[in-house]
Tab-separated table of C-alpha atoms in Angstrom:
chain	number	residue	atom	x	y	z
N	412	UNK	CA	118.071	76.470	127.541
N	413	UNK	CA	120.291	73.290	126.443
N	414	UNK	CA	123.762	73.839	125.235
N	415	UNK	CA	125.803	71.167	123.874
N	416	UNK	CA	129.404	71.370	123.989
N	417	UNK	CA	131.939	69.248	121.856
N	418	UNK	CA	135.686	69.058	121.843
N	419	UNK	CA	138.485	66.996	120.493
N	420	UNK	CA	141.706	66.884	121.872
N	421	UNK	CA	144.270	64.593	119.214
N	422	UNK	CA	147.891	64.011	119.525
N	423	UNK	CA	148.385	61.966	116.340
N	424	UNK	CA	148.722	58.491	116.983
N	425	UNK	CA	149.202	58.580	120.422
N	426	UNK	CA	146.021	59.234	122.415
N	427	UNK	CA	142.952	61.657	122.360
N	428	UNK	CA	141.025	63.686	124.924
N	429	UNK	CA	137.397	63.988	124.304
N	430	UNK	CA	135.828	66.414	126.171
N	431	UNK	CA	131.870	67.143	126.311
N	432	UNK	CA	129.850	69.493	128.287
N	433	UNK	CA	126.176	70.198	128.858
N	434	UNK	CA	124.363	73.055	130.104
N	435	UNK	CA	121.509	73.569	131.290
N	436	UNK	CA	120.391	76.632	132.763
N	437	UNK	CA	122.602	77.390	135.736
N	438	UNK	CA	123.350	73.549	135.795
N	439	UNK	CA	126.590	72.519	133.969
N	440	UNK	CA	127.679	68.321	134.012
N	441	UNK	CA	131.521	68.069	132.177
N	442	UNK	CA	132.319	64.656	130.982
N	443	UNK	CA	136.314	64.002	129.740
N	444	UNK	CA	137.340	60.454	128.480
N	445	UNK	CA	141.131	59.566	127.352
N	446	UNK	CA	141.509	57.140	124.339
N	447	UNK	CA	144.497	55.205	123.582
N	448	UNK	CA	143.747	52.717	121.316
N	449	UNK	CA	144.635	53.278	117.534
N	450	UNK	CA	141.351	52.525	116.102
N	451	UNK	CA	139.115	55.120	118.441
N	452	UNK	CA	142.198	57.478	117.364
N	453	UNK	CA	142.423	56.831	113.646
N	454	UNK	CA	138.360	57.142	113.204
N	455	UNK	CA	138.911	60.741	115.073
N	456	UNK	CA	141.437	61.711	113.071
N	457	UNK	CA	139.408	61.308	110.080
N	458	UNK	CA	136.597	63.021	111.366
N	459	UNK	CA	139.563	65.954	112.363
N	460	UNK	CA	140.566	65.822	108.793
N	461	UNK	CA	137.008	65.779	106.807
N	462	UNK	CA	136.702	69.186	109.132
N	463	UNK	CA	139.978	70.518	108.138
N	464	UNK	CA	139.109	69.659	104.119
N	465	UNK	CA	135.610	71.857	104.579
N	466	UNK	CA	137.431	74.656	106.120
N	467	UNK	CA	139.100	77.773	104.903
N	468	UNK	CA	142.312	79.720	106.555
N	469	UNK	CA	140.775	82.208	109.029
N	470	UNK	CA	143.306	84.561	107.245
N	471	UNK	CA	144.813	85.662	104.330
N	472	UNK	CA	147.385	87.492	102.877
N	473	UNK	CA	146.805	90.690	101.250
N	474	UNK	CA	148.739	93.560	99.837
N	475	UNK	CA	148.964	97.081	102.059
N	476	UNK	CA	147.032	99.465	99.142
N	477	UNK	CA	144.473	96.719	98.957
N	478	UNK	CA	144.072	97.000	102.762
N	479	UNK	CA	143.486	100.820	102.064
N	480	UNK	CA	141.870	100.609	99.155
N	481	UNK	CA	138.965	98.440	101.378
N	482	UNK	CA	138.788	100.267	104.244
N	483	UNK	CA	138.842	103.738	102.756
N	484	UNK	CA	137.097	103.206	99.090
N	485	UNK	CA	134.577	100.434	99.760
N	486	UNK	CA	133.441	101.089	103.520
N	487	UNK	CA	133.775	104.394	104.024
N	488	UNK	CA	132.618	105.707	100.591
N	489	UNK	CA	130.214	103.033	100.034
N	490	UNK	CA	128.473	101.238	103.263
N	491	UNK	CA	128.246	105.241	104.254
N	492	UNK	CA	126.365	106.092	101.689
N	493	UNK	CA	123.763	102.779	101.983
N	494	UNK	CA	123.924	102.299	105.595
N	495	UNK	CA	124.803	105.212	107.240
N	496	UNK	CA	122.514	104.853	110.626
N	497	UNK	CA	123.956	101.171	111.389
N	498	UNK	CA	127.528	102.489	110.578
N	499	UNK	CA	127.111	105.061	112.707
N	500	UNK	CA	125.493	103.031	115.921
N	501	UNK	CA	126.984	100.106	116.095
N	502	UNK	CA	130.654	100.208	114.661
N	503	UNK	CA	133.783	101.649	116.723
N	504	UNK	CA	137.613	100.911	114.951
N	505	UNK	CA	139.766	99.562	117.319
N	506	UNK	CA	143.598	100.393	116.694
N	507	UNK	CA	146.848	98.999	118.273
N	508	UNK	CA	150.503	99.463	117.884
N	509	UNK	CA	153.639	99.419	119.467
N	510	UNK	CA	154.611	102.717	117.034
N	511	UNK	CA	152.191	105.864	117.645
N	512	UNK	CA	149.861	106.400	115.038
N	513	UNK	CA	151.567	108.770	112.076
N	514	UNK	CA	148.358	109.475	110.091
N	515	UNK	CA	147.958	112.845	112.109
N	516	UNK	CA	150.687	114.047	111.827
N	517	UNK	CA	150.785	117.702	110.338
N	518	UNK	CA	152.588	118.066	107.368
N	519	UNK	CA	155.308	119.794	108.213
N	520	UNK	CA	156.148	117.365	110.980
N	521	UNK	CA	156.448	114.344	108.623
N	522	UNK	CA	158.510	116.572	105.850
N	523	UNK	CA	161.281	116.935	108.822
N	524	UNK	CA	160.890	113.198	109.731
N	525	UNK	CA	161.216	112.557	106.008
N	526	UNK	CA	164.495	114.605	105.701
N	527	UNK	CA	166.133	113.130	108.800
N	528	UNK	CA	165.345	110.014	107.555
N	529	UNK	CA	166.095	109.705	103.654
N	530	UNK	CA	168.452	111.660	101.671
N	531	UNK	CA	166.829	111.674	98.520
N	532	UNK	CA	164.678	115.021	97.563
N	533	UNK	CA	163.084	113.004	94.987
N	534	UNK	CA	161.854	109.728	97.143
N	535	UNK	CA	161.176	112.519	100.477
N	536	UNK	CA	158.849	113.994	97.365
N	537	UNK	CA	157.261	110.738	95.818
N	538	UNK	CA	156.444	110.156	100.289
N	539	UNK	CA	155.154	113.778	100.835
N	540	UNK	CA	152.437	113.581	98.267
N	541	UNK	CA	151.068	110.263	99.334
N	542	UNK	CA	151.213	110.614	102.814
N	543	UNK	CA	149.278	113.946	102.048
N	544	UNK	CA	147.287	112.048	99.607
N	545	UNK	CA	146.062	109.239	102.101
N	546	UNK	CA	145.745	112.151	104.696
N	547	UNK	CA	142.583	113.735	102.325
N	548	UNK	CA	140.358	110.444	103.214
N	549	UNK	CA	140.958	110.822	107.360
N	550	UNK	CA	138.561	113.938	108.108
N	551	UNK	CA	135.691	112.024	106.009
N	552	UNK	CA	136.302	108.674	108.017
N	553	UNK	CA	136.025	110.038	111.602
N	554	UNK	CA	133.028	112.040	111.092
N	555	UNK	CA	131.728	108.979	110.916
N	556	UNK	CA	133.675	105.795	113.208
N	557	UNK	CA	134.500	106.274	116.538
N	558	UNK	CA	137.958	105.058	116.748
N	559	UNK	CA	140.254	104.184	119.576
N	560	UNK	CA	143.815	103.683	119.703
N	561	UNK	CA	145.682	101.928	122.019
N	562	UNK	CA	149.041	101.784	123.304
N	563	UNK	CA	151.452	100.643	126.107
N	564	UNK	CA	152.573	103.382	128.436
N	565	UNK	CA	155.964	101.764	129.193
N	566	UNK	CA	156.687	101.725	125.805
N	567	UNK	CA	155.900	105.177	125.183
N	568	UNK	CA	158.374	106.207	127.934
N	569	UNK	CA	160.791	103.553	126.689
N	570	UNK	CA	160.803	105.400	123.474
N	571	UNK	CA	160.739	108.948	124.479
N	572	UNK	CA	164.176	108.534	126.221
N	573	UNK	CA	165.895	107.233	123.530
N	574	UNK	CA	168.249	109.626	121.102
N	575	UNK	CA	166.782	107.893	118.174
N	576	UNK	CA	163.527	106.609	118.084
N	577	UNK	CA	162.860	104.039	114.600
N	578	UNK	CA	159.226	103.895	113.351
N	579	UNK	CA	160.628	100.774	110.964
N	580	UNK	CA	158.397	100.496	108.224
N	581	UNK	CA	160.438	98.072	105.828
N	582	UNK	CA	160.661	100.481	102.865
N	583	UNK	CA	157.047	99.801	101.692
N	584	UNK	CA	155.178	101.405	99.321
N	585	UNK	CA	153.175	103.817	101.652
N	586	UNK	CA	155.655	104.691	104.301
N	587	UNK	CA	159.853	104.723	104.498
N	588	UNK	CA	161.345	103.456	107.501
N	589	UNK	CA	160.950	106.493	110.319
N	590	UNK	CA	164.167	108.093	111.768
N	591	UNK	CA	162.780	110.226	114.504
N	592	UNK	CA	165.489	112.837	116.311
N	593	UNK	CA	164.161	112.976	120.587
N	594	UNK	CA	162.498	116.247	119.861
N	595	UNK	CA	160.882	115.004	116.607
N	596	UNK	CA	159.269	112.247	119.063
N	597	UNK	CA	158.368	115.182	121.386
N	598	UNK	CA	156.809	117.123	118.831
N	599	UNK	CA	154.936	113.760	117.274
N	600	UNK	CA	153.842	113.255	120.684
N	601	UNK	CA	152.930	116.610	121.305
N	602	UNK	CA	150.516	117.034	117.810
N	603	UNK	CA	149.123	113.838	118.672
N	604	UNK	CA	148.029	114.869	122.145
N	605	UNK	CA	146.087	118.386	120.272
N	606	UNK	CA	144.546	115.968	117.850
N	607	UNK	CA	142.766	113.774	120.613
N	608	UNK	CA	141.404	117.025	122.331
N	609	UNK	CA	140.471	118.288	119.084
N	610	UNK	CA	138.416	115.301	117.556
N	611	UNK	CA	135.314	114.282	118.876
N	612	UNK	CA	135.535	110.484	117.735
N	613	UNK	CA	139.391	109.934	118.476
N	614	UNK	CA	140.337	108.350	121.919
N	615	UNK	CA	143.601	106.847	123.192
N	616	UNK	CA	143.641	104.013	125.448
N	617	UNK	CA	146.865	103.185	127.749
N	618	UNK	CA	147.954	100.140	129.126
N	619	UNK	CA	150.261	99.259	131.375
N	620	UNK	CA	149.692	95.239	130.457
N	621	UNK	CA	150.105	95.493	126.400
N	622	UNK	CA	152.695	93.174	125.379
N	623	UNK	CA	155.587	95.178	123.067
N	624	UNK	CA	159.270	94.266	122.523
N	625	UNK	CA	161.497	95.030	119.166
N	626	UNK	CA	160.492	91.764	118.395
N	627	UNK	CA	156.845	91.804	119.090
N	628	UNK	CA	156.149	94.578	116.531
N	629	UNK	CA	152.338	93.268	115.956
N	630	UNK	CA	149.509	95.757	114.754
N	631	UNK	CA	145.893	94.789	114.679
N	632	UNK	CA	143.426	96.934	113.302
N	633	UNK	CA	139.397	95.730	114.028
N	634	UNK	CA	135.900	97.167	113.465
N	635	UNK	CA	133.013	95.472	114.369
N	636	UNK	CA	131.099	93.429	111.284
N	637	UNK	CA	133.477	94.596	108.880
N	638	UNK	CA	137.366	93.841	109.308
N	639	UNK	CA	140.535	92.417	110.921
N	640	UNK	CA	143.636	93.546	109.485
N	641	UNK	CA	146.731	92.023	111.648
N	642	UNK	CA	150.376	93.236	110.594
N	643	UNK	CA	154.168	93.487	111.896
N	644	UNK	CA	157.008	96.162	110.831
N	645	UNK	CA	156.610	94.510	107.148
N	646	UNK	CA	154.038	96.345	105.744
N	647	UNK	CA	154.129	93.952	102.515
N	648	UNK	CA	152.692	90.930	105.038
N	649	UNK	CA	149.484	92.216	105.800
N	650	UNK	CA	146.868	89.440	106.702
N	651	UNK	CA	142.874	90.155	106.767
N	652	UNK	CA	140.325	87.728	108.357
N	653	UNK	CA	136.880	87.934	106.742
N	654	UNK	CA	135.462	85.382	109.293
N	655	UNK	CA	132.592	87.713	111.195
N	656	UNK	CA	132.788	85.819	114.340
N	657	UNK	CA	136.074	86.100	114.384
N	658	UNK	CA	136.260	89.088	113.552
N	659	UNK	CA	133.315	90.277	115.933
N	660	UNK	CA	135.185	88.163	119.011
N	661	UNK	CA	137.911	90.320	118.489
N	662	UNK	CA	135.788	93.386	118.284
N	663	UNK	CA	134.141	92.171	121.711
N	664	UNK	CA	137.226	91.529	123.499
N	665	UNK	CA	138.991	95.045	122.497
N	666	UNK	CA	136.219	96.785	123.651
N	667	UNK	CA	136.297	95.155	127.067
N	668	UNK	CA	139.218	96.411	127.425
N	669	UNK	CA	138.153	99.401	127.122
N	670	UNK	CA	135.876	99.724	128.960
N	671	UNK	CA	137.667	97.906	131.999
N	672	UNK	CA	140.588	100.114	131.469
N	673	UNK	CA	140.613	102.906	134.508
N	674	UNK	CA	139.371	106.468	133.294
N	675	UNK	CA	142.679	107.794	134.239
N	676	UNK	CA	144.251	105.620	131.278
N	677	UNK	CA	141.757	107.035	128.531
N	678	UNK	CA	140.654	110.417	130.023
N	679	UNK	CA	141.393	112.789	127.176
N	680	UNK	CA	142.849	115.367	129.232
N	681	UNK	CA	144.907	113.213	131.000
N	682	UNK	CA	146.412	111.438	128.354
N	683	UNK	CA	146.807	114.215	126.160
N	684	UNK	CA	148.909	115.498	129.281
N	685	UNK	CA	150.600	112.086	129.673
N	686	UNK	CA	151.892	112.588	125.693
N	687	UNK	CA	153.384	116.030	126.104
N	688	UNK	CA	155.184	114.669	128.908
N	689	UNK	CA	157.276	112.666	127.050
């Protein structure tokens, strides 16, 4: 089999690289030639820029209930219902950020987070009800998607000895910025750890190579065929890709590392005993 291989390297009116490959088999030949003259440049350029004109932005900017509303309403709810067998099979939700996840949290966990962080009854209230609100459409989802989570182990220590540990959420419409107390950390720790042994179709993934700083606070959320949702701290700047080989390369690469990840780093007993360490 023949594959044909094209790039373009331009640095605007300066030079450009173009680079071509062909394979053939096991048989590769790599040809490279560097242009400096302004007309090979210029008619490059345009043919850069008649590309540019056909293409779209590989992401865009929606709001965080629209994120929901597709991932929960139209997926779940709806591809479930048509294509259950293909959901099922073929489609794992790949999860990472720097915060642990707050979704399983039990309810009386995130009313104390909610009173050391805020000091209004009313607004702890109005973030009560929808964070027990979204809560009603998790059980459904995993029954279905395997999902795994993943997160950096020095990070997770990092936080566990601090007094105060800051799930910073911007104020957004879902979720108040998180003041967590050491043993409120312990304890979110702790219920998360039950959870993983508990459900079937949960995993957590460690890392001791995941990039995470205060201000790398970068979230991606990816399943296979369907979505990329990438997001920071600001919960109101929440871009989506809807490219499917994009979205699928991402897909591809998460799960590799996975899957190249040691068993002692996604074990479920050991992690879950890793997390009640902390």
């Amino acid at each position: 089999m023949k594959v044909h291989i094209y790039s373009i390297f331009i640095f605007e009116k300066k030079r450009m690289y173009l680079s071509m490959r062909n394979q053939n088999n096991n048989n590769s030949e790599i040809y490279g030639a560097m242009f400096l003259d302004p007309i090979t440049i210029n008619f490059y350029t345009g043919i850069a820029n008649n590309i540019l004109e056909k293409s779209y932005p590989t992401l865009s900017l929606i709001d965080i209930t629209d994120m929901i509303d597709i991932c929960i309403k139209n997926m779940y709810l709806n591809n479930y219902t048509e294509y259950p067998e293909v959901i099922k099979k073929n489609n794992t939700c790949y999860f990472f950020s720097p915060y642990p996840i707050i979704n399983f949290m039990s309810d009386d966990l995130y009313y104390e987070i909610l009173k050391n962080s805020l000091e209004s009854n009313e607004v702890i209230e109005k973030y009560m009800n929808i964070f027990k609100e979204f809560k009603n459409n998790i059980p459904f989802e995993l029954t279905h998607v395997d999902k795994i989570n993943f997160y950096s182990i020095d990070y997770l220590v990092k936080l566990s000895k601090q007094d105060e540990v800051i799930y910073s959420y911007n104020q957004t419409k879902l979720t108040p910025t998180l003041k967590l107390t050491k043993n409120l950390f312990k304890k979110h720790m702790s219920e998360l750890a039950d959870y993983l042994i508990k459900t079937k179709n949960f995993n957590i993934c460690l890392s001791t190579d995941l990039i995470t700083s205060p201000n790398l606070n970068a979230s991606y959320w990816c399943k296979k065929n369907e979505f990329l949702f990438l997001f920071d701290n600001d919960l109101s700047n929440v871009r989506m890709c809807n490219d499917v080989h994009f979205i699928n390369s991402i897909s591809y690469l998460l799960n590799q590392k996975y899957l190249q990840t040691p068993d002692t780093l996604k074990n479920k007993k050991i992690v879950s005993e890793f997390l009640k360490s902390l």
